[in-house]
């Protein structure tokens, strides 16, 4: 029974979720595609690689942005966006001028600096905290291992190094708590193709618990988070989003949840593991591989995925030259050959490496190579992911744009329309991304 003191927002209320702590539940029925919640960012930071193509203030994608006259590294739509962002940008502006190319705090450090500044200038509850305040965030401090604590101390050192002005620092213990809270409650903002745009704090959205069978999806309109139903939700039902990529089998998902969020999921999907067999599909051979061979190949797949992530970080992000990109593609192709002796193409580990290979092809503008990988990915994606998945919409969108670039308009229109059908539910029919895609259809 709902406590009278429980915070409410529209047709939603905060409540004590059995075994999960705080949660969010519906007070009325919501239809598929209906907006449950909008939450402006408490603070947000645009990723450095998108500067010049997106506004640092509102994250709008535009040409002809105006740069900050001081640091010349931040870009804005207009004077209004610049003035609105100045209380946050001033934390970085002078430091960016001082350090130049050596100014490189992580997004977590940048986000935490802005939280500290915001808490000083807005000690009262903000429009982003109607249901949950930032200071209420769970830190899981008691569950941090030595490695995670060391990483936090590195972030604290970077905070002191890059933010010498405009910040009042709490003591080290309080900073450890704050960084732990940001690590557990931060959001990654992505565009329509799931490219990384930045990081943000959305307190009310953070109230939702996780399920691998989510009933809502979180999308972004600039620095505004929007939560929409992806299936019908009845009064009294808890609202669940997904914290992780749902492509992978149960064991992988829960490894990720335990490592990043310190819990295991007990949803229907994790209890029954009913999709695991399809996600780990083995080649249909006259002499099928032994259980030990399959186990070894899964271990190899997990290791090569981690190896690729490390290689991508150091070579693809820090040194964008042709040679490292060729190396990344070789890692993908070699692993696909090896795994293909045991796994079907629809196996999620095969799909993971195909997706990475597609990304490299896109970066070097090998449209035909990217299309070849995308065509292999899309059908298994549609089967493995939930309905109205952004991953599936993104893949249809990429395929549509590739078809158009390769002058196959018929296939391009079909793919783009499939993307729109998913995005109209996930993003809402009035989202700028959908208007842009419809314009692409008209222009072709």
PDB file of N, CA, C and O in Angstrom, residues 211-214 230-231 242 245-253 267-282 298 346-349 351 379-389 391-392:
ATOM      1  N   UNK A 211      15.818  -4.395 -15.385  1.00  0.00           N
ATOM      2  CA  UNK A 211      15.331  -5.719 -15.774  1.00  0.00           C
ATOM      3  C   UNK A 211      15.844  -6.015 -17.171  1.00  0.00           C
ATOM      4  O   UNK A 211      15.960  -5.106 -18.001  1.00  0.00           O
ATOM      5  N   UNK A 212      16.158  -7.281 -17.431  1.00  0.00           N
ATOM      6  CA  UNK A 212      16.521  -7.683 -18.793  1.00  0.00           C
ATOM      7  C   UNK A 212      15.279  -7.866 -19.654  1.00  0.00           C
ATOM      8  O   UNK A 212      15.382  -8.179 -20.842  1.00  0.00           O
ATOM      9  N   UNK A 213      14.100  -7.683 -19.040  1.00  0.00           N
ATOM     10  CA  UNK A 213      12.823  -7.638 -19.764  1.00  0.00           C
ATOM     11  C   UNK A 213      12.189  -6.266 -19.481  1.00  0.00           C
ATOM     12  O   UNK A 213      11.142  -6.173 -18.828  1.00  0.00           O
ATOM     13  N   UNK A 214      12.799  -5.183 -19.923  1.00  0.00           N
ATOM     14  CA  UNK A 214      12.322  -3.849 -19.548  1.00  0.00           C
ATOM     15  C   UNK A 214      10.959  -3.530 -20.148  1.00  0.00           C
ATOM     16  O   UNK A 214      10.602  -4.035 -21.212  1.00  0.00           O
ATOM     17  N   UNK A 230       7.532   0.497 -23.735  1.00  0.00           N
ATOM     18  CA  UNK A 230       7.734  -0.378 -24.889  1.00  0.00           C
ATOM     19  C   UNK A 230       6.813  -1.596 -24.807  1.00  0.00           C
ATOM     20  O   UNK A 230       6.867  -2.482 -25.653  1.00  0.00           O
ATOM     21  N   UNK A 231       5.992  -1.631 -23.798  1.00  0.00           N
ATOM     22  CA  UNK A 231       4.851  -2.555 -23.739  1.00  0.00           C
ATOM     23  C   UNK A 231       3.810  -1.939 -22.818  1.00  0.00           C
ATOM     24  O   UNK A 231       4.098  -0.975 -22.107  1.00  0.00           O
ATOM     25  N   UNK A 242      16.586  -1.031 -18.810  1.00  0.00           N
ATOM     26  CA  UNK A 242      17.761  -1.893 -18.838  1.00  0.00           C
ATOM     27  C   UNK A 242      19.015  -1.051 -18.665  1.00  0.00           C
ATOM     28  O   UNK A 242      19.176  -0.038 -19.343  1.00  0.00           O
ATOM     29  N   UNK A 245      23.586  -3.654 -22.263  1.00  0.00           N
ATOM     30  CA  UNK A 245      23.279  -4.195 -23.586  1.00  0.00           C
ATOM     31  C   UNK A 245      22.670  -5.581 -23.393  1.00  0.00           C
ATOM     32  O   UNK A 245      23.276  -6.457 -22.769  1.00  0.00           O
ATOM     33  N   UNK A 246      21.483  -5.800 -23.950  1.00  0.00           N
ATOM     34  CA  UNK A 246      20.751  -7.042 -23.725  1.00  0.00           C
ATOM     35  C   UNK A 246      21.048  -8.128 -24.751  1.00  0.00           C
ATOM     36  O   UNK A 246      20.411  -9.184 -24.742  1.00  0.00           O
ATOM     37  N   UNK A 247      22.015  -7.909 -25.626  1.00  0.00           N
ATOM     38  CA  UNK A 247      22.328  -8.901 -26.651  1.00  0.00           C
ATOM     39  C   UNK A 247      22.856 -10.201 -26.047  1.00  0.00           C
ATOM     40  O   UNK A 247      22.564 -11.282 -26.544  1.00  0.00           O
ATOM     41  N   UNK A 248      23.601 -10.100 -24.963  1.00  0.00           N
ATOM     42  CA  UNK A 248      24.426 -11.213 -24.505  1.00  0.00           C
ATOM     43  C   UNK A 248      23.654 -12.213 -23.649  1.00  0.00           C
ATOM     44  O   UNK A 248      22.576 -11.909 -23.125  1.00  0.00           O
ATOM     45  N   UNK A 249      24.201 -13.433 -23.473  1.00  0.00           N
ATOM     46  CA  UNK A 249      23.510 -14.447 -22.665  1.00  0.00           C
ATOM     47  C   UNK A 249      23.500 -14.086 -21.176  1.00  0.00           C
ATOM     48  O   UNK A 249      24.186 -13.172 -20.738  1.00  0.00           O
ATOM     49  N   UNK A 250      22.735 -14.845 -20.428  1.00  0.00           N
ATOM     50  CA  UNK A 250      22.463 -14.530 -19.021  1.00  0.00           C
ATOM     51  C   UNK A 250      23.730 -14.359 -18.192  1.00  0.00           C
ATOM     52  O   UNK A 250      23.861 -13.393 -17.426  1.00  0.00           O
ATOM     53  N   UNK A 251      24.668 -15.279 -18.311  1.00  0.00           N
ATOM     54  CA  UNK A 251      25.888 -15.209 -17.495  1.00  0.00           C
ATOM     55  C   UNK A 251      26.658 -13.923 -17.775  1.00  0.00           C
ATOM     56  O   UNK A 251      27.118 -13.252 -16.847  1.00  0.00           O
ATOM     57  N   UNK A 252      26.788 -13.563 -19.050  1.00  0.00           N
ATOM     58  CA  UNK A 252      27.505 -12.337 -19.421  1.00  0.00           C
ATOM     59  C   UNK A 252      26.801 -11.099 -18.884  1.00  0.00           C
ATOM     60  O   UNK A 252      27.441 -10.173 -18.384  1.00  0.00           O
ATOM     61  N   UNK A 253      25.483 -11.063 -19.019  1.00  0.00           N
ATOM     62  CA  UNK A 253      24.727  -9.901 -18.533  1.00  0.00           C
ATOM     63  C   UNK A 253      24.920  -9.717 -17.041  1.00  0.00           C
ATOM     64  O   UNK A 253      25.147  -8.600 -16.560  1.00  0.00           O
ATOM     65  N   UNK A 267      15.124 -11.322 -13.162  1.00  0.00           N
ATOM     66  CA  UNK A 267      13.955 -11.189 -14.033  1.00  0.00           C
ATOM     67  C   UNK A 267      13.636 -12.531 -14.698  1.00  0.00           C
ATOM     68  O   UNK A 267      14.406 -13.495 -14.585  1.00  0.00           O
ATOM     69  N   UNK A 268      12.520 -12.583 -15.390  1.00  0.00           N
ATOM     70  CA  UNK A 268      12.093 -13.831 -16.052  1.00  0.00           C
ATOM     71  C   UNK A 268      13.154 -14.321 -17.031  1.00  0.00           C
ATOM     72  O   UNK A 268      13.457 -15.513 -17.108  1.00  0.00           O
ATOM     73  N   UNK A 269      13.739 -13.391 -17.767  1.00  0.00           N
ATOM     74  CA  UNK A 269      14.759 -13.752 -18.755  1.00  0.00           C
ATOM     75  C   UNK A 269      15.968 -14.416 -18.091  1.00  0.00           C
ATOM     76  O   UNK A 269      16.522 -15.393 -18.611  1.00  0.00           O
ATOM     77  N   UNK A 270      16.380 -13.882 -16.945  1.00  0.00           N
ATOM     78  CA  UNK A 270      17.544 -14.441 -16.253  1.00  0.00           C
ATOM     79  C   UNK A 270      17.211 -15.730 -15.515  1.00  0.00           C
ATOM     80  O   UNK A 270      18.066 -16.597 -15.340  1.00  0.00           O
ATOM     81  N   UNK A 271      15.981 -15.868 -15.084  1.00  0.00           N
ATOM     82  CA  UNK A 271      15.564 -17.073 -14.365  1.00  0.00           C
ATOM     83  C   UNK A 271      15.398 -18.257 -15.305  1.00  0.00           C
ATOM     84  O   UNK A 271      15.852 -19.370 -15.025  1.00  0.00           O
ATOM     85  N   UNK A 272      14.747 -18.018 -16.453  1.00  0.00           N
ATOM     86  CA  UNK A 272      14.478 -19.110 -17.395  1.00  0.00           C
ATOM     87  C   UNK A 272      15.639 -19.363 -18.357  1.00  0.00           C
ATOM     88  O   UNK A 272      15.791 -20.478 -18.858  1.00  0.00           O
ATOM     89  N   UNK A 273      16.435 -18.312 -18.629  1.00  0.00           N
ATOM     90  CA  UNK A 273      17.539 -18.398 -19.605  1.00  0.00           C
ATOM     91  C   UNK A 273      17.052 -18.902 -20.962  1.00  0.00           C
ATOM     92  O   UNK A 273      17.793 -19.551 -21.711  1.00  0.00           O
ATOM     93  N   UNK A 274      15.788 -18.594 -21.294  1.00  0.00           N
ATOM     94  CA  UNK A 274      15.169 -19.195 -22.470  1.00  0.00           C
ATOM     95  C   UNK A 274      15.784 -18.751 -23.793  1.00  0.00           C
ATOM     96  O   UNK A 274      15.679 -19.464 -24.795  1.00  0.00           O
ATOM     97  N   UNK A 275      16.449 -17.598 -23.815  1.00  0.00           N
ATOM     98  CA  UNK A 275      17.053 -17.136 -25.065  1.00  0.00           C
ATOM     99  C   UNK A 275      18.518 -17.545 -25.213  1.00  0.00           C
ATOM    100  O   UNK A 275      19.115 -17.346 -26.265  1.00  0.00           O
ATOM    101  N   UNK A 276      19.085 -18.116 -24.159  1.00  0.00           N
ATOM    102  CA  UNK A 276      20.520 -18.410 -24.179  1.00  0.00           C
ATOM    103  C   UNK A 276      20.904 -19.402 -25.273  1.00  0.00           C
ATOM    104  O   UNK A 276      21.967 -19.273 -25.898  1.00  0.00           O
ATOM    105  N   UNK A 277      20.095 -20.412 -25.506  1.00  0.00           N
ATOM    106  CA  UNK A 277      20.438 -21.422 -26.507  1.00  0.00           C
ATOM    107  C   UNK A 277      20.552 -20.800 -27.895  1.00  0.00           C
ATOM    108  O   UNK A 277      21.505 -21.073 -28.641  1.00  0.00           O
ATOM    109  N   UNK A 278      19.579 -19.939 -28.250  1.00  0.00           N
ATOM    110  CA  UNK A 278      19.636 -19.276 -29.554  1.00  0.00           C
ATOM    111  C   UNK A 278      20.805 -18.296 -29.620  1.00  0.00           C
ATOM    112  O   UNK A 278      21.463 -18.172 -30.650  1.00  0.00           O
ATOM    113  N   UNK A 279      21.050 -17.596 -28.520  1.00  0.00           N
ATOM    114  CA  UNK A 279      22.135 -16.618 -28.519  1.00  0.00           C
ATOM    115  C   UNK A 279      23.510 -17.278 -28.626  1.00  0.00           C
ATOM    116  O   UNK A 279      24.462 -16.645 -29.079  1.00  0.00           O
ATOM    117  N   UNK A 280      23.601 -18.540 -28.197  1.00  0.00           N
ATOM    118  CA  UNK A 280      24.867 -19.265 -28.239  1.00  0.00           C
ATOM    119  C   UNK A 280      24.807 -20.398 -29.261  1.00  0.00           C
ATOM    120  O   UNK A 280      25.397 -21.472 -29.073  1.00  0.00           O
ATOM    121  N   UNK A 281      24.112 -20.153 -30.363  1.00  0.00           N
ATOM    122  CA  UNK A 281      23.864 -21.212 -31.347  1.00  0.00           C
ATOM    123  C   UNK A 281      25.165 -21.794 -31.895  1.00  0.00           C
ATOM    124  O   UNK A 281      26.090 -21.075 -32.276  1.00  0.00           O
ATOM    125  N   UNK A 282      25.200 -23.121 -31.943  1.00  0.00           N
ATOM    126  CA  UNK A 282      26.380 -23.868 -32.395  1.00  0.00           C
ATOM    127  C   UNK A 282      26.158 -24.341 -33.834  1.00  0.00           C
ATOM    128  O   UNK A 282      25.020 -24.589 -34.255  1.00  0.00           O
ATOM    129  N   UNK A 298      33.729 -20.245 -26.067  1.00  0.00           N
ATOM    130  CA  UNK A 298      33.069 -19.124 -25.373  1.00  0.00           C
ATOM    131  C   UNK A 298      34.103 -18.340 -24.572  1.00  0.00           C
ATOM    132  O   UNK A 298      34.105 -17.105 -24.575  1.00  0.00           O
ATOM    133  N   UNK A 346      24.685 -16.382 -36.269  1.00  0.00           N
ATOM    134  CA  UNK A 346      23.716 -15.720 -35.386  1.00  0.00           C
ATOM    135  C   UNK A 346      24.137 -15.745 -33.922  1.00  0.00           C
ATOM    136  O   UNK A 346      23.473 -15.137 -33.076  1.00  0.00           O
ATOM    137  N   UNK A 347      25.226 -16.441 -33.604  1.00  0.00           N
ATOM    138  CA  UNK A 347      25.747 -16.476 -32.236  1.00  0.00           C
ATOM    139  C   UNK A 347      26.164 -15.063 -31.828  1.00  0.00           C
ATOM    140  O   UNK A 347      26.781 -14.332 -32.598  1.00  0.00           O
ATOM    141  N   UNK A 348      25.847 -14.661 -30.611  1.00  0.00           N
ATOM    142  CA  UNK A 348      26.062 -13.269 -30.211  1.00  0.00           C
ATOM    143  C   UNK A 348      27.533 -12.863 -30.218  1.00  0.00           C
ATOM    144  O   UNK A 348      27.860 -11.696 -30.429  1.00  0.00           O
ATOM    145  N   UNK A 349      28.435 -13.821 -29.994  1.00  0.00           N
ATOM    146  CA  UNK A 349      29.856 -13.471 -30.031  1.00  0.00           C
ATOM    147  C   UNK A 349      30.310 -13.196 -31.462  1.00  0.00           C
ATOM    148  O   UNK A 349      31.147 -12.317 -31.708  1.00  0.00           O
ATOM    149  N   UNK A 351      28.241 -11.999 -33.715  1.00  0.00           N
ATOM    150  CA  UNK A 351      27.597 -10.711 -34.004  1.00  0.00           C
ATOM    151  C   UNK A 351      28.402  -9.554 -33.422  1.00  0.00           C
ATOM    152  O   UNK A 351      28.518  -8.493 -34.046  1.00  0.00           O
ATOM    153  N   UNK A 379      19.165  -9.544 -38.989  1.00  0.00           N
ATOM    154  CA  UNK A 379      18.127 -10.533 -38.652  1.00  0.00           C
ATOM    155  C   UNK A 379      18.340 -11.136 -37.268  1.00  0.00           C
ATOM    156  O   UNK A 379      17.385 -11.194 -36.469  1.00  0.00           O
ATOM    157  N   UNK A 380      19.561 -11.607 -36.934  1.00  0.00           N
ATOM    158  CA  UNK A 380      19.756 -12.103 -35.565  1.00  0.00           C
ATOM    159  C   UNK A 380      19.516 -11.031 -34.501  1.00  0.00           C
ATOM    160  O   UNK A 380      18.975 -11.320 -33.429  1.00  0.00           O
ATOM    161  N   UNK A 381      19.910  -9.771 -34.792  1.00  0.00           N
ATOM    162  CA  UNK A 381      19.623  -8.681 -33.860  1.00  0.00           C
ATOM    163  C   UNK A 381      18.126  -8.614 -33.577  1.00  0.00           C
ATOM    164  O   UNK A 381      17.695  -8.476 -32.430  1.00  0.00           O
ATOM    165  N   UNK A 382      17.332  -8.673 -34.633  1.00  0.00           N
ATOM    166  CA  UNK A 382      15.874  -8.544 -34.483  1.00  0.00           C
ATOM    167  C   UNK A 382      15.304  -9.676 -33.644  1.00  0.00           C
ATOM    168  O   UNK A 382      14.270  -9.516 -32.994  1.00  0.00           O
ATOM    169  N   UNK A 383      15.978 -10.815 -33.648  1.00  0.00           N
ATOM    170  CA  UNK A 383      15.516 -11.968 -32.866  1.00  0.00           C
ATOM    171  C   UNK A 383      16.007 -11.906 -31.420  1.00  0.00           C
ATOM    172  O   UNK A 383      15.266 -12.218 -30.488  1.00  0.00           O
ATOM    173  N   UNK A 384      17.255 -11.499 -31.227  1.00  0.00           N
ATOM    174  CA  UNK A 384      17.852 -11.540 -29.893  1.00  0.00           C
ATOM    175  C   UNK A 384      17.445 -10.373 -29.004  1.00  0.00           C
ATOM    176  O   UNK A 384      17.363 -10.516 -27.783  1.00  0.00           O
ATOM    177  N   UNK A 385      17.228  -9.211 -29.599  1.00  0.00           N
ATOM    178  CA  UNK A 385      16.892  -8.024 -28.801  1.00  0.00           C
ATOM    179  C   UNK A 385      15.380  -7.948 -28.553  1.00  0.00           C
ATOM    180  O   UNK A 385      14.590  -8.497 -29.320  1.00  0.00           O
ATOM    181  N   UNK A 386      14.959  -7.216 -27.503  1.00  0.00           N
ATOM    182  CA  UNK A 386      13.524  -7.014 -27.262  1.00  0.00           C
ATOM    183  C   UNK A 386      12.891  -6.158 -28.367  1.00  0.00           C
ATOM    184  O   UNK A 386      13.593  -5.542 -29.176  1.00  0.00           O
ATOM    185  N   UNK A 387      11.581  -6.126 -28.381  1.00  0.00           N
ATOM    186  CA  UNK A 387      10.869  -5.257 -29.317  1.00  0.00           C
ATOM    187  C   UNK A 387      11.245  -3.798 -29.069  1.00  0.00           C
ATOM    188  O   UNK A 387      11.538  -3.408 -27.938  1.00  0.00           O
ATOM    189  N   UNK A 388      11.263  -3.015 -30.125  1.00  0.00           N
ATOM    190  CA  UNK A 388      11.555  -1.576 -30.050  1.00  0.00           C
ATOM    191  C   UNK A 388      12.956  -1.305 -29.504  1.00  0.00           C
ATOM    192  O   UNK A 388      13.186  -0.343 -28.783  1.00  0.00           O
ATOM    193  N   UNK A 389      13.887  -2.184 -29.846  1.00  0.00           N
ATOM    194  CA  UNK A 389      15.272  -2.010 -29.402  1.00  0.00           C
ATOM    195  C   UNK A 389      15.958  -0.908 -30.197  1.00  0.00           C
ATOM    196  O   UNK A 389      15.873  -0.860 -31.428  1.00  0.00           O
ATOM    197  N   UNK A 391      19.103  -0.750 -30.534  1.00  0.00           N
ATOM    198  CA  UNK A 391      20.182  -1.406 -31.275  1.00  0.00           C
ATOM    199  C   UNK A 391      19.693  -1.870 -32.642  1.00  0.00           C
ATOM    200  O   UNK A 391      20.405  -1.756 -33.651  1.00  0.00           O
ATOM    201  N   UNK A 392      18.465  -2.384 -32.683  1.00  0.00           N
ATOM    202  CA  UNK A 392      17.894  -2.826 -33.952  1.00  0.00           C
ATOM    203  C   UNK A 392      17.570  -1.620 -34.832  1.00  0.00           C
ATOM    204  O   UNK A 392      17.863  -1.609 -36.036  1.00  0.00           O
TER     205      UNK A 392
END
